[in-house]
Amino acid sequence: MKQLLKRQRTFFRSGKTLPLAFRKERLRDLQQALYENEQALTDALYADFRKPAMESFTTEVGFLEQELKLALHKLESWAKPRRVRETIINFPARSTIHSEPFGLTLLIGPWNYPLQLVLAPLIGAMAAGNCAIVKPSELAPHTAAAIEKMIRENFDDAYVAALEGGVETTQQLLQQRFDYIFFTGSTPVGRIVMKAAAEHLTPVTLELGGKSPAIVALDADLELAARRITWGKFMNAGQTCVAPDYVLVREQVKEEFIQLLGQCIRDFYGEDPAQSPDYARIINDKHFNRLSNFLKEGSVRMGGQTDAATRYFAPTILEHITWEHPVMQEEIFGPILPILAYEEIDDAIAQINSHEKPLALYLFTSSKEKQHKVLEQVPFGGGCINDTISHLINPNLPFGGVGHSGMGSYHGQASFDLFSHKKSIVNRGTWLDLPVRYPPYHQRLPFIRKLFKWL
Ligand code: NAD
C-alpha cells in the first residue's frame, strides 16, 4: 500500500494529470471500459444481491455514462480560471479563481450501489486532475472484484488503482496520507473516517445516511404519491440511501393511502414479489436479521414474508409505529415502510426537526404554501416535491447531506469543484503603486479612514 501511494505521489508530482487533454483521454478510457464491462458488471451486481438488470443499468452504469458524457463535454469550461469582480482598493488588478487538483484522493464506497458510488466520485477526481485509490465495499464482493479488474486492466495504478479488501484494508488506507478523502457509507463509519483524516489534516467529503421522510398532505394526489413512494422505497429492495425511510401521512387519508400503496406494490411486483425479476434481495444475513427484528413490533399491513435462505424480504408496510420503536431509531435501509400519521403540517415538521437532519425529504402536496413552509423550516440534504429520488437524476443539482447525513456535495460540475482546490489569485498591475499603504503611515490614518469611507 505504501509503495502504491509512493508511485501515485511521484506520478502526481510529475504533472502528467494536469493537461486537460490527458484527463479527457483517461475519462474516455473509463467510458470505454464501462462499455466493455457492462455485462460483467451487471452479472456481478446480480450475483451480489440479485439486482435487477434494469436497475443496474439506470442506477449504476447508465448513471455513470451520463456523468462521463457531461464531464467530457464540459471539462474545458469547468476548468477555466474564473474571473471575478475587482475591488477598487486593488486597482489596477485582475482577480481570478483557479481550480487546482488536490493530489492523491481516496474514494471509499458502500455496498448498496457498489459501482456508481465509487466511480461517480472517481469521474470527479479524474476530471479535476487527481490520482485516486478506489476502495469498493467488501460486502458486494462480485462487484468489487469486477471493479478491481476493470480498473487494473485500463489504468496505470500509479494514476488510478482499486483495492479490494474489508474493514482492515480501509483502516490501513486511512492511516496513509491522502490529499482528499471521499467517503460514502454509514454515519458511524463516517465518524471513524473523519477522525483518521484529522490526523493528516486531510479534507473529507462524507456522503452518509439517515431517516429520510416522505410527507403526504391532505391535498396531495394520493395515487401518484403512492406510486412514486413505492418506486423510491422498494427499488434496490429499500437499500437506497435516499429511499423514503418512513411516511408521515395526514390522519384523514391514512387508510386510503395504505390501500393505494398496497395496490402499487401488487402492480409493480405481482401477488408474490419473490417471483418478480424486478425485485432485489437483502445484501447479507446480518442485515436480513436486523430487518426481521423490526417486524416484531407494530402491525404488518402488507408483506412481511421472508425467506432466510435466499434473503428475500417482501415489500412491507408497517402500521401502529411510534418514534420509540426500534424501526424508528435507526435508518431502516430495507423494504420496510412504517406509516405514521400527523394532524397539521406543523406537527409533521416538528416530528422531523426533533431528529437529525435527513439526507432527503419528499413532500407530496399541491399547496404552494406548504411547499414553501417545509422547504423553509426543515433542513435536509436535498429532495423532491411530488416525487422521490429524482433529484439525483439531474446532474446540475449538487447531491449531498447536511449534519449527520453528510458534508459536501457532488455530481456534474459539483464533483469537479469538490475535487479541486480553489486558488484565489490577484494579478496586480505594475504601472501604478500609490504609496499610501506603505509605512510610515500613522500620520496618514485620518486620511485613509476618509478614503475608505468614500470608496
Ligand atoms: P459502511 O459505513 O458500513 O461501509 C462503507 C465502507 O466503509 C466500506 O467500504 C467498508 O469497508 C468501510 N468500513 C466499514 N466499517 C469500517 C470501519 N470500522 N473502519 C473503517 N472502514 C470501515 O456502509 P454500508 O453498510 O456499506 O452502506 C450503507 C450506508 O451507507 C447507509 O447508512 C446508507 O445510507 C449510506 N449511503 C449513503 C449514500 C449517500 O450518497 N449519502 C449512498 C449510499 C449509501
Short mmCIF file of C-alpha atoms and ligand atoms in Angstrom, two decimals:
data_model
loop_
_atom_site.label_atom_id
_atom_site.label_comp_id
_atom_site.label_asym_id
_atom_site.label_seq_id
_atom_site.Cartn_x
_atom_site.Cartn_y
_atom_site.Cartn_z
CA MET A 1 0.00 0.00 0.00
CA LYS A 2 2.84 2.35 0.93
CA GLN A 3 4.59 1.57 -2.37
CA LEU A 4 1.38 2.24 -4.29
CA LEU A 5 0.94 5.60 -2.61
CA LYS A 6 4.56 6.45 -3.32
CA ARG A 7 4.06 5.64 -7.01
CA GLN A 8 0.93 7.75 -7.10
CA ARG A 9 2.69 10.64 -5.35
CA THR A 10 5.51 10.53 -7.91
CA PHE A 11 3.04 10.33 -10.79
CA PHE A 12 1.03 13.26 -9.49
CA ARG A 13 4.14 15.37 -8.92
CA SER A 14 5.26 14.69 -12.49
CA GLY A 15 2.38 16.94 -13.60
CA LYS A 16 1.02 14.34 -16.03
CA THR A 17 -2.53 14.70 -14.73
CA LEU A 18 -2.61 18.45 -15.30
CA PRO A 19 -3.27 18.85 -19.06
CA LEU A 20 -6.96 18.70 -19.86
CA ALA A 21 -6.15 16.51 -22.87
CA PHE A 22 -4.75 13.84 -20.53
CA ARG A 23 -7.79 13.99 -18.27
CA LYS A 24 -10.17 13.70 -21.19
CA GLU A 25 -8.29 10.75 -22.68
CA ARG A 26 -8.44 8.91 -19.36
CA LEU A 27 -12.14 9.72 -18.93
CA ARG A 28 -12.67 8.28 -22.39
CA ASP A 29 -10.75 5.17 -21.30
CA LEU A 30 -13.13 4.84 -18.38
CA GLN A 31 -16.10 5.31 -20.70
CA GLN A 32 -14.82 2.57 -22.99
CA ALA A 33 -14.02 0.28 -20.06
CA LEU A 34 -17.55 0.70 -18.72
CA TYR A 35 -18.98 -0.05 -22.12
CA GLU A 36 -16.86 -3.20 -22.48
CA ASN A 37 -17.52 -4.40 -18.93
CA GLU A 38 -21.23 -3.58 -18.77
CA GLN A 39 -22.35 -7.21 -18.90
CA ALA A 40 -19.72 -8.39 -16.41
CA LEU A 41 -20.71 -5.61 -14.00
CA THR A 42 -24.43 -6.32 -14.40
CA ASP A 43 -23.76 -10.02 -13.70
CA ALA A 44 -21.67 -9.14 -10.66
CA LEU A 45 -24.44 -6.91 -9.28
CA TYR A 46 -26.92 -9.73 -9.81
CA ALA A 47 -24.62 -12.21 -8.09
CA ASP A 48 -24.25 -9.90 -5.08
CA PHE A 49 -27.92 -9.25 -4.35
CA ARG A 50 -29.96 -10.14 -7.40
CA LYS A 51 -30.01 -6.56 -8.53
CA PRO A 52 -32.47 -6.35 -11.44
CA ALA A 53 -30.77 -5.64 -14.79
CA MET A 54 -32.97 -2.57 -15.37
CA GLU A 55 -31.91 -1.05 -12.03
CA SER A 56 -28.27 -1.94 -12.72
CA PHE A 57 -28.48 -0.02 -15.94
CA THR A 58 -30.43 3.03 -14.76
CA THR A 59 -28.87 3.50 -11.33
CA GLU A 60 -25.32 2.29 -11.93
CA VAL A 61 -23.91 2.00 -15.47
CA GLY A 62 -26.33 4.43 -17.16
CA PHE A 63 -25.89 6.97 -14.39
CA LEU A 64 -22.10 6.83 -14.82
CA GLU A 65 -22.38 7.15 -18.58
CA GLN A 66 -24.30 10.40 -18.10
CA GLU A 67 -21.71 11.74 -15.65
CA LEU A 68 -18.90 10.83 -18.05
CA LYS A 69 -20.59 12.42 -21.03
CA LEU A 70 -21.16 15.64 -19.13
CA ALA A 71 -17.59 15.78 -17.79
CA LEU A 72 -16.14 15.19 -21.27
CA HIS A 73 -18.39 17.85 -22.75
CA LYS A 74 -17.87 20.49 -20.07
CA LEU A 75 -14.37 19.95 -18.72
CA GLU A 76 -12.81 22.93 -20.52
CA SER A 77 -15.40 25.36 -19.19
CA TRP A 78 -15.30 23.91 -15.66
CA ALA A 79 -11.50 24.09 -15.54
CA LYS A 80 -11.17 27.61 -16.95
CA PRO A 81 -9.89 30.18 -14.43
CA ARG A 82 -12.94 32.19 -13.39
CA ARG A 83 -12.62 35.95 -13.38
CA VAL A 84 -14.30 37.80 -10.52
CA ARG A 85 -15.09 41.48 -9.97
CA GLU A 86 -12.31 43.73 -8.85
CA THR A 87 -12.21 45.79 -5.73
CA ILE A 88 -11.14 49.37 -6.31
CA ILE A 89 -8.63 49.18 -3.50
CA ASN A 90 -6.54 46.77 -5.57
CA PHE A 91 -6.74 48.88 -8.73
CA PRO A 92 -5.19 48.11 -11.20
CA ALA A 93 -5.61 44.33 -10.94
CA ARG A 94 -7.23 41.23 -12.34
CA SER A 95 -8.67 38.67 -9.90
CA THR A 96 -9.22 35.05 -10.85
CA ILE A 97 -10.07 31.73 -9.25
CA HIS A 98 -8.05 28.75 -10.45
CA SER A 99 -9.02 25.12 -10.00
CA GLU A 100 -6.12 23.01 -8.83
CA PRO A 101 -6.18 19.24 -8.17
CA PHE A 102 -5.62 18.21 -4.55
CA GLY A 103 -3.32 15.30 -5.43
CA LEU A 104 -3.96 11.80 -4.07
CA THR A 105 -7.58 11.00 -3.39
CA LEU A 106 -9.09 8.06 -1.54
CA LEU A 107 -12.62 7.05 -2.57
CA ILE A 108 -14.36 4.64 -0.19
CA GLY A 109 -17.70 3.15 -1.19
CA PRO A 110 -20.64 1.28 0.33
CA TRP A 111 -22.26 -1.90 -0.97
CA ASN A 112 -25.75 -0.71 -1.93
CA TYR A 113 -24.88 0.98 -5.26
CA PRO A 114 -21.41 -0.53 -5.24
CA LEU A 115 -20.41 0.58 -8.72
CA GLN A 116 -21.95 4.02 -9.03
CA LEU A 117 -20.85 5.19 -5.60
CA VAL A 118 -17.14 4.66 -6.21
CA LEU A 119 -16.99 5.51 -9.91
CA ALA A 120 -19.07 8.72 -9.81
CA PRO A 121 -16.59 10.30 -7.37
CA LEU A 122 -13.77 8.85 -9.48
CA ILE A 123 -15.06 10.76 -12.52
CA GLY A 124 -14.92 13.99 -10.50
CA ALA A 125 -11.46 13.19 -9.12
CA MET A 126 -10.06 12.39 -12.59
CA ALA A 127 -11.73 15.37 -14.24
CA ALA A 128 -10.16 17.65 -11.64
CA GLY A 129 -6.70 16.14 -12.33
CA ASN A 130 -6.17 13.97 -9.25
CA CYS A 131 -4.79 10.47 -8.76
CA ALA A 132 -7.12 8.07 -6.99
CA ILE A 133 -7.35 4.89 -4.99
CA VAL A 134 -10.80 3.36 -5.12
CA LYS A 135 -11.91 1.12 -2.26
CA PRO A 136 -15.18 -0.65 -3.16
CA SER A 137 -17.23 -2.36 -0.47
CA GLU A 138 -16.32 -5.89 0.54
CA LEU A 139 -20.00 -6.62 1.14
CA ALA A 140 -20.65 -6.67 -2.61
CA PRO A 141 -17.63 -8.91 -3.41
CA HIS A 142 -18.50 -9.79 -7.01
CA THR A 143 -18.89 -6.14 -7.94
CA ALA A 144 -15.73 -5.19 -6.02
CA ALA A 145 -13.78 -7.85 -7.97
CA ALA A 146 -15.24 -6.67 -11.29
CA ILE A 147 -14.31 -3.04 -10.48
CA GLU A 148 -10.79 -4.02 -9.44
CA LYS A 149 -10.32 -5.99 -12.68
CA MET A 150 -11.70 -3.22 -14.86
CA ILE A 151 -9.50 -0.55 -13.25
CA ARG A 152 -6.39 -2.77 -13.29
CA GLU A 153 -6.83 -3.58 -16.98
CA ASN A 154 -7.40 0.02 -18.03
CA PHE A 155 -5.26 2.25 -15.82
CA ASP A 156 -1.70 2.56 -14.65
CA ASP A 157 -2.00 2.04 -10.90
CA ALA A 158 0.31 4.99 -10.34
CA TYR A 159 -2.64 7.05 -11.59
CA VAL A 160 -5.81 5.16 -10.62
CA ALA A 161 -5.96 1.93 -8.62
CA ALA A 162 -8.71 -0.11 -6.99
CA LEU A 163 -8.07 -2.09 -3.83
CA GLU A 164 -10.31 -4.89 -2.69
CA GLY A 165 -10.48 -5.68 1.00
CA GLY A 166 -12.53 -5.35 4.15
CA VAL A 167 -12.56 -3.07 7.15
CA GLU A 168 -8.88 -3.73 7.85
CA THR A 169 -7.87 -2.60 4.37
CA THR A 170 -9.95 0.57 4.76
CA GLN A 171 -8.37 1.22 8.14
CA GLN A 172 -4.86 0.75 6.73
CA LEU A 173 -5.68 3.11 3.89
CA LEU A 174 -6.99 5.66 6.35
CA GLN A 175 -3.65 5.65 8.16
CA GLN A 176 -1.91 6.83 4.98
CA ARG A 177 -1.66 10.43 3.98
CA PHE A 178 -4.07 11.39 1.21
CA ASP A 179 -4.89 14.88 -0.02
CA TYR A 180 -8.65 14.25 -0.13
CA ILE A 181 -10.93 11.52 1.20
CA PHE A 182 -14.36 10.93 -0.26
CA PHE A 183 -16.41 8.52 1.82
CA THR A 184 -19.88 7.11 1.18
CA GLY A 185 -21.33 4.92 3.89
CA SER A 186 -22.90 4.91 7.32
CA THR A 187 -22.79 7.77 9.81
CA PRO A 188 -20.80 5.81 12.48
CA VAL A 189 -18.10 4.86 9.96
CA GLY A 190 -18.15 8.45 8.68
CA ARG A 191 -17.04 9.47 12.15
CA ILE A 192 -14.13 6.99 12.02
CA VAL A 193 -13.09 8.33 8.61
CA MET A 194 -13.18 11.94 9.75
CA LYS A 195 -11.12 11.17 12.87
CA ALA A 196 -8.49 9.38 10.77
CA ALA A 197 -8.43 12.25 8.25
CA ALA A 198 -7.89 14.78 11.05
CA GLU A 199 -4.56 13.09 11.81
CA HIS A 200 -3.19 14.32 8.45
CA LEU A 201 -5.50 17.37 8.19
CA THR A 202 -6.96 15.78 5.07
CA PRO A 203 -10.22 17.35 3.85
CA VAL A 204 -13.15 14.96 3.63
CA THR A 205 -16.49 14.65 1.96
CA LEU A 206 -18.89 12.39 3.81
CA GLU A 207 -21.93 11.04 2.00
CA LEU A 208 -23.86 9.41 4.82
CA GLY A 209 -27.34 8.14 5.54
CA GLY A 210 -30.25 8.89 7.81
CA LYS A 211 -34.00 8.64 8.05
CA SER A 212 -35.49 10.41 5.04
CA PRO A 213 -39.19 11.21 5.45
CA ALA A 214 -41.95 11.36 2.86
CA ILE A 215 -44.78 13.69 3.85
CA VAL A 216 -48.16 13.11 2.26
CA ALA A 217 -50.55 16.02 2.77
CA LEU A 218 -54.33 16.01 2.58
CA ASP A 219 -54.24 17.88 -0.73
CA ALA A 220 -51.74 15.50 -2.38
CA ASP A 221 -52.55 13.45 -5.45
CA LEU A 222 -52.70 10.28 -3.37
CA GLU A 223 -52.47 7.79 -6.22
CA LEU A 224 -49.42 9.49 -7.67
CA ALA A 225 -47.83 9.82 -4.24
CA ALA A 226 -48.36 6.10 -3.56
CA ARG A 227 -46.84 5.14 -6.92
CA ARG A 228 -43.80 7.37 -6.57
CA ILE A 229 -43.16 6.43 -2.94
CA THR A 230 -43.50 2.71 -3.72
CA TRP A 231 -40.99 3.12 -6.56
CA GLY A 232 -38.46 5.06 -4.46
CA LYS A 233 -38.83 2.83 -1.43
CA PHE A 234 -38.67 -0.66 -2.93
CA MET A 235 -36.10 -0.02 -5.66
CA ASN A 236 -32.97 -2.00 -4.70
CA ALA A 237 -35.21 -3.63 -2.04
CA GLY A 238 -35.16 -0.44 0.00
CA GLN A 239 -31.36 -0.45 0.25
CA THR A 240 -31.01 3.09 -1.05
CA CYS A 241 -29.55 5.97 0.97
CA VAL A 242 -32.20 8.38 -0.32
CA ALA A 243 -35.14 5.94 -0.15
CA PRO A 244 -38.12 7.31 1.77
CA ASP A 245 -37.42 5.75 5.16
CA TYR A 246 -40.92 6.34 6.54
CA VAL A 247 -44.14 8.10 5.58
CA LEU A 248 -45.85 10.85 7.52
CA VAL A 249 -49.39 10.98 6.17
CA ARG A 250 -52.30 13.19 7.15
CA GLU A 251 -54.53 11.15 9.50
CA GLN A 252 -57.74 11.58 7.43
CA VAL A 253 -56.23 9.94 4.34
CA LYS A 254 -54.01 7.38 6.03
CA GLU A 255 -56.24 4.37 5.39
CA GLU A 256 -56.84 5.27 1.76
CA PHE A 257 -53.13 5.87 1.25
CA ILE A 258 -52.16 2.49 2.73
CA GLN A 259 -54.63 0.78 0.38
CA LEU A 260 -53.10 2.62 -2.57
CA LEU A 261 -49.57 1.64 -1.52
CA GLY A 262 -50.69 -2.00 -1.36
CA GLN A 263 -52.13 -1.74 -4.85
CA CYS A 264 -48.91 -0.22 -6.22
CA ILE A 265 -46.80 -2.99 -4.68
CA ARG A 266 -49.03 -5.59 -6.36
CA ASP A 267 -48.91 -3.69 -9.67
CA PHE A 268 -45.13 -3.42 -9.61
CA TYR A 269 -44.07 -6.80 -8.23
CA GLY A 270 -47.12 -9.07 -8.63
CA GLU A 271 -49.02 -11.03 -5.99
CA ASP A 272 -45.80 -12.78 -4.97
CA PRO A 273 -42.82 -10.37 -5.23
CA ALA A 274 -40.48 -13.34 -4.57
CA GLN A 275 -41.16 -14.35 -8.18
CA SER A 276 -40.57 -10.88 -9.62
CA PRO A 277 -37.39 -10.44 -11.68
CA ASP A 278 -37.51 -6.76 -10.73
CA TYR A 279 -37.07 -7.16 -7.00
CA ALA A 280 -33.63 -7.38 -5.35
CA ARG A 281 -32.53 -9.36 -2.28
CA ILE A 282 -31.05 -8.27 1.05
CA ILE A 283 -27.27 -7.98 0.89
CA ASN A 284 -26.33 -10.36 3.73
CA ASP A 285 -27.61 -12.34 6.74
CA LYS A 286 -26.67 -9.64 9.22
CA HIS A 287 -28.89 -7.08 7.50
CA PHE A 288 -31.60 -9.69 6.89
CA ASN A 289 -31.76 -10.47 10.63
CA ARG A 290 -31.63 -6.80 11.58
CA LEU A 291 -34.62 -6.11 9.32
CA SER A 292 -36.52 -9.19 10.54
CA ASN A 293 -36.29 -7.87 14.10
CA PHE A 294 -38.12 -4.70 13.05
CA LEU A 295 -41.22 -6.79 12.31
CA LYS A 296 -41.59 -7.79 15.95
CA GLU A 297 -43.35 -4.53 16.80
CA GLY A 298 -46.22 -2.61 15.23
CA SER A 299 -48.62 -4.30 12.79
CA VAL A 300 -47.70 -5.57 9.36
CA ARG A 301 -50.34 -4.22 6.98
CA MET A 302 -48.84 -5.69 3.87
CA GLY A 303 -45.94 -8.04 3.10
CA GLY A 304 -43.83 -9.31 5.97
CA GLN A 305 -42.98 -12.61 4.22
CA THR A 306 -39.30 -13.51 4.34
CA ASP A 307 -37.04 -16.35 3.29
CA ALA A 308 -33.72 -16.51 5.12
CA ALA A 309 -32.18 -18.97 2.64
CA THR A 310 -32.47 -16.55 -0.29
CA ARG A 311 -32.58 -13.39 1.86
CA TYR A 312 -35.91 -12.50 0.31
CA PHE A 313 -37.75 -9.81 2.24
CA ALA A 314 -41.17 -8.84 0.88
CA PRO A 315 -42.12 -5.18 0.39
CA THR A 316 -43.62 -4.47 3.79
CA ILE A 317 -45.88 -1.78 5.19
CA LEU A 318 -45.83 -1.30 8.96
CA GLU A 319 -48.53 0.47 10.94
CA HIS A 320 -49.02 1.40 14.60
CA ILE A 321 -45.44 2.55 14.90
CA THR A 322 -44.10 5.32 17.13
CA TRP A 323 -40.73 7.02 17.33
CA GLU A 324 -39.90 4.81 20.33
CA HIS A 325 -39.94 1.60 18.25
CA PRO A 326 -36.52 0.25 17.10
CA VAL A 327 -37.55 0.67 13.44
CA MET A 328 -37.69 4.44 14.03
CA GLN A 329 -34.43 4.61 15.98
CA GLU A 330 -32.12 3.95 13.03
CA GLU A 331 -32.04 4.15 9.25
CA ILE A 332 -34.10 1.16 8.01
CA PHE A 333 -32.18 0.52 4.80
CA GLY A 334 -34.50 -2.24 3.66
CA PRO A 335 -38.01 -2.83 2.26
CA ILE A 336 -39.99 -1.86 5.37
CA LEU A 337 -42.12 1.26 5.20
CA PRO A 338 -43.55 2.49 8.51
CA ILE A 339 -46.61 4.71 8.20
CA LEU A 340 -47.00 7.45 10.81
CA ALA A 341 -49.86 9.94 10.92
CA TYR A 342 -49.97 13.68 11.58
CA GLU A 343 -52.77 16.21 12.07
CA GLU A 344 -51.27 19.53 10.94
CA ILE A 345 -48.24 20.19 8.75
CA ASP A 346 -46.58 21.96 11.73
CA ASP A 347 -46.83 18.70 13.62
CA ALA A 348 -45.08 16.80 10.78
CA ILE A 349 -42.37 19.47 10.64
CA ALA A 350 -41.86 19.29 14.41
CA GLN A 351 -41.52 15.49 14.29
CA ILE A 352 -38.84 15.66 11.60
CA ASN A 353 -36.99 18.54 13.20
CA SER A 354 -36.72 16.79 16.54
CA HIS A 355 -34.36 14.28 14.88
CA GLU A 356 -31.10 14.53 12.93
CA LYS A 357 -31.18 16.38 9.61
CA PRO A 358 -32.18 13.83 6.95
CA LEU A 359 -30.35 13.15 3.70
CA ALA A 360 -33.56 13.57 1.68
CA LEU A 361 -37.12 14.74 2.15
CA TYR A 362 -40.10 14.18 -0.11
CA LEU A 363 -43.20 16.31 0.14
CA PHE A 364 -46.43 15.41 -1.62
CA THR A 365 -48.83 18.33 -1.76
CA SER A 366 -50.48 20.66 -4.25
CA SER A 367 -50.24 23.59 -1.84
CA LYS A 368 -47.57 26.18 -2.64
CA GLU A 369 -47.85 27.42 0.91
CA LYS A 370 -47.00 24.01 2.37
CA GLN A 371 -44.14 23.59 -0.08
CA HIS A 372 -42.71 26.93 0.96
CA LYS A 373 -43.17 26.20 4.66
CA VAL A 374 -41.48 22.81 4.60
CA LEU A 375 -38.58 24.00 2.43
CA GLU A 376 -38.02 26.96 4.71
CA GLN A 377 -38.44 25.23 8.05
CA VAL A 378 -36.89 21.77 7.59
CA PRO A 379 -33.15 21.38 7.00
CA PHE A 380 -32.23 18.33 4.87
CA GLY A 381 -29.70 17.32 2.19
CA GLY A 382 -31.94 17.55 -0.88
CA GLY A 383 -35.21 16.15 -2.09
CA CYS A 384 -38.30 16.46 -4.24
CA ILE A 385 -41.75 17.92 -4.24
CA ASN A 386 -44.26 15.38 -5.50
CA ASP A 387 -41.63 12.78 -6.30
CA THR A 388 -38.89 10.65 -4.76
CA ILE A 389 -35.21 10.13 -5.71
CA SER A 390 -35.35 12.18 -8.93
CA HIS A 391 -33.17 15.00 -7.53
CA LEU A 392 -30.26 12.62 -8.13
CA ILE A 393 -31.06 12.34 -11.78
CA ASN A 394 -30.31 15.97 -12.67
CA PRO A 395 -26.50 16.38 -12.80
CA ASN A 396 -26.94 20.14 -12.46
CA LEU A 397 -28.09 19.62 -8.87
CA PRO A 398 -25.32 19.06 -6.32
CA PHE A 399 -26.07 15.98 -4.23
CA GLY A 400 -25.09 15.61 -0.57
CA GLY A 401 -26.23 15.57 3.03
CA VAL A 402 -26.12 18.00 5.91
CA GLY A 403 -25.31 17.48 9.58
CA HIS A 404 -25.36 13.77 10.39
CA SER A 405 -26.39 12.90 6.83
CA GLY A 406 -23.11 14.21 5.44
CA MET A 407 -21.00 17.11 4.29
CA GLY A 408 -20.00 18.21 0.79
CA SER A 409 -21.88 17.62 -2.45
CA TYR A 410 -21.08 16.18 -5.85
CA HIS A 411 -22.46 15.17 -9.30
CA GLY A 412 -21.79 17.06 -12.52
CA GLN A 413 -19.82 20.26 -12.05
CA ALA A 414 -20.14 19.98 -8.28
CA SER A 415 -17.90 16.87 -8.49
CA PHE A 416 -15.24 18.78 -10.40
CA ASP A 417 -15.41 21.64 -7.90
CA LEU A 418 -15.31 19.29 -4.94
CA PHE A 419 -12.09 17.66 -6.08
CA SER A 420 -10.43 21.00 -6.93
CA HIS A 421 -8.81 23.41 -4.57
CA LYS A 422 -9.93 26.92 -5.47
CA LYS A 423 -6.83 29.07 -5.69
CA SER A 424 -7.54 32.79 -5.50
CA ILE A 425 -5.13 35.00 -7.41
CA VAL A 426 -4.79 38.76 -7.67
CA ASN A 427 -2.62 39.83 -10.56
CA ARG A 428 -1.65 43.44 -9.76
CA GLY A 429 -0.77 45.94 -12.42
CA THR A 430 2.71 47.39 -12.12
CA TRP A 431 2.16 50.82 -13.65
CA LEU A 432 0.59 52.34 -10.54
CA ASP A 433 1.86 51.95 -6.97
CA LEU A 434 0.32 54.50 -4.60
CA PRO A 435 2.49 54.96 -1.53
CA VAL A 436 -0.44 55.35 0.91
CA ARG A 437 -0.34 51.73 2.11
CA TYR A 438 3.34 51.66 2.98
CA PRO A 439 4.79 52.70 6.37
CA PRO A 440 5.43 55.10 7.88
CA TYR A 441 1.70 55.54 7.76
CA HIS A 442 0.45 56.55 11.24
CA GLN A 443 0.11 60.19 10.23
CA ARG A 444 -1.99 59.17 7.25
CA LEU A 445 -4.63 57.27 9.26
CA PRO A 446 -7.31 60.01 9.29
CA PHE A 447 -6.93 60.43 5.53
CA ILE A 448 -7.07 56.65 4.94
CA ARG A 449 -10.24 56.37 7.05
CA LYS A 450 -11.90 59.11 4.96
CA LEU A 451 -10.72 57.50 1.73
CA PHE A 452 -12.12 54.07 2.74
CA LYS A 453 -15.44 55.58 3.66
CA TRP A 454 -15.63 57.42 0.37
CA LEU A 455 -14.66 54.33 -1.64
P1 NAD B 1 -20.46 1.20 5.91
O1 NAD B 1 -20.20 2.51 6.56
O2 NAD B 1 -20.61 0.01 6.78
O3 NAD B 1 -19.24 0.83 4.91
C1 NAD B 1 -18.76 1.71 3.92
C2 NAD B 1 -17.27 1.48 3.71
O4 NAD B 1 -16.60 1.71 4.93
C3 NAD B 1 -16.90 0.08 3.23
O5 NAD B 1 -16.03 0.20 2.13
C4 NAD B 1 -16.20 -0.55 4.41
O6 NAD B 1 -15.07 -1.31 4.03
C5 NAD B 1 -15.74 0.63 5.24
N1 NAD B 1 -15.82 0.37 6.67
C6 NAD B 1 -16.80 -0.28 7.34
N2 NAD B 1 -16.55 -0.31 8.66
C7 NAD B 1 -15.38 0.33 8.83
C8 NAD B 1 -14.56 0.63 9.96
N3 NAD B 1 -14.90 0.26 11.20
N4 NAD B 1 -13.42 1.33 9.76
C9 NAD B 1 -13.05 1.72 8.54
N5 NAD B 1 -13.77 1.45 7.43
C10 NAD B 1 -14.90 0.77 7.57
O7 NAD B 1 -21.71 1.43 4.96
P2 NAD B 1 -22.51 0.36 4.11
O8 NAD B 1 -23.22 -0.58 5.02
O9 NAD B 1 -21.64 -0.21 3.06
O10 NAD B 1 -23.57 1.33 3.39
C11 NAD B 1 -24.78 1.68 3.95
C12 NAD B 1 -24.76 3.09 4.49
O11 NAD B 1 -24.28 3.99 3.53
C13 NAD B 1 -26.17 3.59 4.83
O12 NAD B 1 -26.13 4.31 6.02
C14 NAD B 1 -26.51 4.50 3.68
O13 NAD B 1 -27.46 5.48 3.95
C15 NAD B 1 -25.18 5.08 3.37
N6 NAD B 1 -25.15 5.55 1.99
C16 NAD B 1 -25.09 6.87 1.75
C17 NAD B 1 -25.09 7.33 0.45
C18 NAD B 1 -25.03 8.78 0.11
O14 NAD B 1 -24.77 9.08 -1.05
N7 NAD B 1 -25.22 9.69 1.03
C19 NAD B 1 -25.17 6.42 -0.60
C20 NAD B 1 -25.24 5.07 -0.30
C21 NAD B 1 -25.21 4.63 0.99
#
